[in-house]
Coordinates of C-alpha atoms and ligand atoms in Angstrom, one line a residue:
M1 CA -16.5 -5.8 4.3
G2 CA -15.8 -9.4 5.3
L3 CA -12.1 -10.1 5.0
N4 CA -12.0 -13.6 6.3
K5 CA -10.1 -16.1 4.2
M6 CA -13.1 -17.5 2.4
S7 CA -14.4 -14.2 1.0
K8 CA -11.1 -12.5 0.5
I9 CA -11.0 -10.0 -2.3
P10 CA -7.3 -9.4 -2.8
L11 CA -6.0 -5.8 -3.0
I12 CA -3.3 -5.3 -5.5
I13 CA -1.6 -2.0 -5.7
A14 CA 1.0 -0.9 -8.3
N15 CA 3.6 1.5 -7.1
W16 CA 5.2 3.0 -10.3
K17 CA 7.6 5.2 -8.3
M18 CA 9.6 7.6 -10.6
Q19 CA 9.8 5.1 -13.4
L20 CA 7.5 6.3 -16.1
A21 CA 7.6 9.4 -18.3
P22 CA 4.7 10.6 -20.5
P23 CA 3.1 9.0 -22.3
D24 CA 4.1 5.7 -20.8
A25 CA 2.0 5.8 -17.7
P26 CA -1.5 6.1 -19.3
I27 CA -0.4 3.7 -22.0
L28 CA 0.5 1.1 -19.4
A29 CA -2.7 1.9 -17.5
R30 CA -4.7 1.2 -20.6
K31 CA -2.9 -2.1 -21.3
I32 CA -3.5 -3.3 -17.8
I33 CA -7.2 -2.4 -17.9
K34 CA -7.5 -4.3 -21.1
A35 CA -5.5 -7.4 -20.0
A36 CA -7.1 -7.5 -16.5
A37 CA -10.7 -7.0 -17.7
K38 CA -11.5 -10.6 -17.2
Y39 CA -10.1 -10.7 -13.6
Q40 CA -12.9 -9.1 -11.7
A41 CA -12.5 -10.5 -8.2
A42 CA -9.7 -8.2 -7.1
E43 CA -9.4 -4.7 -6.0
V44 CA -6.6 -3.1 -8.1
A45 CA -5.1 0.4 -7.9
L46 CA -2.4 2.1 -9.9
C47 CA -0.1 4.7 -8.2
P48 CA 1.6 6.9 -10.8
A49 CA 3.9 9.9 -10.0
F50 CA 2.0 13.1 -9.4
T51 CA 2.8 14.4 -12.9
E52 CA 1.0 11.4 -14.4
I53 CA -2.0 11.5 -12.1
A54 CA -4.2 13.4 -14.6
S55 CA -3.4 11.2 -17.6
V56 CA -3.8 8.0 -15.6
A57 CA -7.1 9.3 -14.0
E58 CA -8.3 9.8 -17.6
A59 CA -7.2 6.3 -18.5
V60 CA -8.8 4.5 -15.6
R61 CA -12.1 6.4 -15.8
G62 CA -15.0 4.1 -16.2
S63 CA -12.9 1.0 -15.5
R64 CA -12.7 -1.2 -12.4
I65 CA -9.2 -0.1 -11.7
A66 CA -8.7 2.6 -9.1
L67 CA -6.3 5.5 -9.0
G68 CA -3.8 6.0 -6.2
A69 CA -1.0 8.4 -5.4
Q70 CA 2.4 7.8 -4.0
D71 CA 2.2 10.5 -1.3
C72 CA 0.2 13.5 -0.3
F73 CA 0.7 16.5 1.9
W74 CA -1.1 16.9 5.3
E75 CA -2.6 20.4 4.6
E76 CA -5.3 21.2 2.1
K77 CA -4.0 24.4 0.7
G78 CA -1.4 27.0 1.3
A79 CA 2.2 28.0 0.9
F80 CA 3.8 24.5 0.7
T81 CA 6.1 24.6 -2.3
G82 CA 6.3 21.4 -4.2
E83 CA 3.6 19.6 -2.2
V84 CA 0.3 18.1 -3.5
S85 CA -3.0 18.5 -1.7
P86 CA -5.3 15.7 -0.8
L87 CA -8.1 17.8 -2.2
V88 CA -6.3 17.8 -5.6
L89 CA -5.9 14.0 -5.5
R90 CA -9.6 13.7 -4.7
A91 CA -10.5 16.0 -7.5
Y92 CA -8.7 13.6 -9.9
G93 CA -10.6 10.7 -8.4
A94 CA -7.8 9.1 -6.4
R95 CA -9.0 6.5 -3.9
Y96 CA -5.7 5.3 -2.3
V97 CA -2.6 7.1 -1.2
L98 CA 0.7 5.5 -0.2
V99 CA 2.0 7.0 3.0
G100 CA 5.4 6.6 4.6
H101 CA 7.0 4.5 1.8
S102 CA 10.5 3.5 3.0
E103 CA 12.1 5.4 0.1
R104 CA 10.4 8.6 1.3
R105 CA 11.5 7.9 4.9
E106 CA 15.0 7.2 3.7
Y107 CA 15.6 9.8 1.0
L108 CA 13.2 12.6 2.0
G109 CA 13.5 12.4 5.7
E110 CA 9.9 11.5 6.3
T111 CA 9.3 11.0 10.0
G112 CA 6.8 9.1 12.0
D113 CA 5.1 12.4 12.9
M114 CA 4.8 13.4 9.2
V115 CA 3.4 9.9 8.4
H116 CA 0.8 10.4 11.2
K117 CA -0.3 13.8 9.8
K118 CA -0.6 12.4 6.3
V119 CA -2.7 9.4 7.5
R120 CA -4.9 11.8 9.5
T121 CA -5.4 14.1 6.5
A122 CA -5.9 11.2 4.0
L123 CA -8.7 9.8 6.2
A124 CA -10.3 13.2 6.6
H125 CA -10.5 13.5 2.8
E126 CA -11.7 9.9 2.2
L127 CA -8.6 8.7 0.7
I128 CA -7.5 5.3 1.8
P129 CA -4.1 5.5 3.3
V130 CA -1.7 2.7 2.6
I131 CA 0.7 3.0 5.5
C132 CA 4.0 1.5 4.5
I133 CA 6.1 0.0 7.3
G134 CA 9.2 -2.1 7.2
E135 CA 12.5 -2.9 8.8
S136 CA 16.0 -2.4 7.3
F137 CA 18.4 -5.3 7.0
A138 CA 20.5 -4.1 9.9
E139 CA 17.4 -3.8 12.1
R140 CA 16.4 -7.3 11.2
Q141 CA 20.0 -8.6 11.9
E142 CA 19.9 -6.9 15.3
G143 CA 16.6 -8.6 16.2
Q144 CA 14.8 -5.2 16.1
K145 CA 12.3 -6.0 13.3
E146 CA 9.1 -6.3 15.5
I147 CA 10.0 -3.4 17.6
V148 CA 10.5 -1.2 14.5
L149 CA 7.2 -2.3 13.0
I150 CA 5.3 -1.8 16.2
R151 CA 6.8 1.7 16.7
Q152 CA 6.0 2.7 13.1
L153 CA 2.4 1.6 13.6
H154 CA 2.0 3.5 16.8
E155 CA 3.6 6.6 15.2
A156 CA 1.1 6.4 12.4
L157 CA -2.1 5.6 14.2
D158 CA -1.9 6.6 17.9
G159 CA -4.6 9.2 18.8
L160 CA -6.7 8.7 15.6
A161 CA -10.3 8.2 16.3
P162 CA -11.2 4.6 15.5
N163 CA -14.3 5.5 13.5
R164 CA -12.0 7.4 11.1
L165 CA -10.1 4.2 10.5
D166 CA -12.4 2.2 8.4
K167 CA -10.7 1.6 5.2
L168 CA -7.1 1.6 6.1
V169 CA -4.4 -0.5 4.6
V170 CA -1.1 -1.4 6.2
A171 CA 1.6 -2.5 3.8
Y172 CA 4.5 -4.5 5.3
E173 CA 7.5 -4.0 3.1
P174 CA 10.9 -5.4 4.4
I175 CA 13.1 -2.6 3.1
W176 CA 16.0 -4.9 2.3
V177 CA 14.0 -6.9 -0.2
I178 CA 12.4 -4.0 -2.1
G179 CA 13.6 -4.1 -5.7
S180 CA 16.0 -7.0 -5.0
G181 CA 14.2 -9.7 -6.9
Q182 CA 14.2 -11.8 -3.8
A183 CA 11.1 -11.6 -1.6
V184 CA 10.9 -12.9 1.9
A185 CA 9.4 -16.4 2.4
A186 CA 5.6 -16.3 2.5
V187 CA 5.5 -17.9 5.9
E188 CA 7.8 -15.2 7.3
A189 CA 5.4 -12.5 5.8
E190 CA 2.5 -14.3 7.4
H191 CA 4.3 -14.4 10.8
T192 CA 5.1 -10.7 10.5
H193 CA 1.5 -9.9 9.5
Q194 CA 0.3 -11.6 12.6
V195 CA 2.7 -9.5 14.7
I196 CA 1.3 -6.4 12.9
K197 CA -2.3 -7.5 13.6
Q198 CA -1.5 -8.0 17.2
A199 CA 0.0 -4.5 17.4
L200 CA -3.1 -3.1 15.7
Y201 CA -5.3 -4.8 18.4
D202 CA -3.3 -2.8 21.0
I203 CA -4.1 0.5 19.2
L204 CA -7.6 -0.1 17.8
P205 CA -10.8 -2.0 18.6
R206 CA -10.4 -5.6 17.7
A207 CA -13.5 -5.8 15.5
E208 CA -12.3 -2.7 13.6
V209 CA -9.0 -4.4 12.9
D210 CA -10.5 -7.7 11.8
E211 CA -13.2 -6.2 9.6
Q212 CA -11.8 -3.0 8.2
I213 CA -8.1 -3.0 8.1
R214 CA -6.2 -4.8 5.4
I215 CA -2.6 -5.8 5.6
I216 CA -0.7 -6.4 2.4
Y217 CA 2.8 -7.5 1.6
G218 CA 5.3 -5.7 -0.6
G219 CA 8.9 -6.3 -1.6
S220 CA 9.9 -8.2 -4.8
V221 CA 6.4 -9.5 -5.4
D222 CA 6.2 -11.2 -8.8
P223 CA 3.8 -13.5 -10.8
E224 CA 5.6 -16.6 -9.3
N225 CA 5.4 -15.8 -5.6
T226 CA 2.1 -13.9 -5.5
A227 CA 0.0 -17.0 -4.8
D228 CA 2.2 -18.0 -1.9
F229 CA 1.7 -14.7 -0.2
V230 CA -2.0 -14.3 -0.9
R231 CA -2.7 -17.8 0.3
Q232 CA -1.6 -16.8 3.8
P233 CA -4.4 -16.1 6.2
T234 CA -3.4 -12.5 7.1
V235 CA -2.0 -11.4 3.8
D236 CA -4.8 -9.4 2.2
G237 CA -3.0 -8.5 -1.0
V238 CA 0.3 -7.2 -2.4
L239 CA 2.0 -3.9 -3.2
V240 CA 4.0 -4.2 -6.3
G241 CA 6.9 -2.1 -7.7
T242 CA 9.1 -3.5 -10.4
A243 CA 6.6 -6.2 -11.6
S244 CA 3.9 -3.6 -12.0
L245 CA 5.8 -1.8 -14.8
E246 CA 4.8 -4.4 -17.4
A247 CA 1.2 -5.1 -18.2
V248 CA 1.9 -8.9 -18.6
S249 CA 3.5 -9.4 -15.3
F250 CA 1.1 -7.2 -13.4
T251 CA -1.9 -8.9 -14.9
A252 CA -0.4 -12.3 -14.1
I253 CA -0.1 -11.1 -10.5
I254 CA -3.8 -10.1 -10.4
A255 CA -4.8 -13.5 -11.9
S256 CA -2.6 -15.4 -9.5
A257 CA -3.9 -13.4 -6.4
I258 CA -7.5 -14.1 -7.4
K259 CA -6.8 -17.8 -7.9
A260 CA -5.1 -18.1 -4.5
S261 CA -7.8 -16.2 -2.6
Ligands
PGA1 P1 9.4 -3.9 -5.6 O1 8.9 -2.6 -4.9 O2 8.2 -4.7 -6.0 O3 10.2 -3.5 -6.8 O4 10.2 -4.7 -4.6 C1 7.9 -2.6 -4.0 C2 7.7 -1.3 -3.3 O5 8.7 -0.6 -3.1 O6 6.5 -0.9 -3.1

């Protein structure tokens, strides 16, 4: 897949977190499918909570919108109370899985080692892992941002065979802007994405990074700022929380991303 600026198909992922109860998730999915039907030149995925996976899988069936999950476990089957297998996600037709979202790292104690195992398992089951990395406000203030991001990338990817890594997404999400309504400036995201790309070159073959790995931005993305982000050379799409909870705003983000690509 050519991912240079000219042929960029933006990737837009909705992270619905723990925000929707039944039947709101499939209703929202259907509204988005309808409203976004005319916007074909984007890759769009919806990540509902596990309990809504089945109903959203049903809603997106036959549409161009993909199903994603917010997490998955690193084993296929066994005595792992409360966890969800990648096999089950595949059975529902999931294509993407978020891994290492900052909320999981912060509230659920998800470590770099756990993220690594999840990435490995996702790839083995042909799920596209969306590896979420990002720095806290304190880390940024202390000038640690790049060190933190590079460490998170190494934790997630070191030791994985490059040929397993086609179709991998890295989502850069500065933790301190998530849900704040105030994204970072697009030029800062671009600079950070370049740092991420450079770090990926140290881990993986350069051609693989250039051709196969997409880097998307997340953190208070909205219909107004989407174009600024997607216009940046190394921003391949957006990961959207709050603004993905309304069909109108999420569809406007898709339209804007396509226009800016
Ligand atoms: P936000 O969430 O768009 O509400 O900032 C993004 C995310 O956490 O993925």
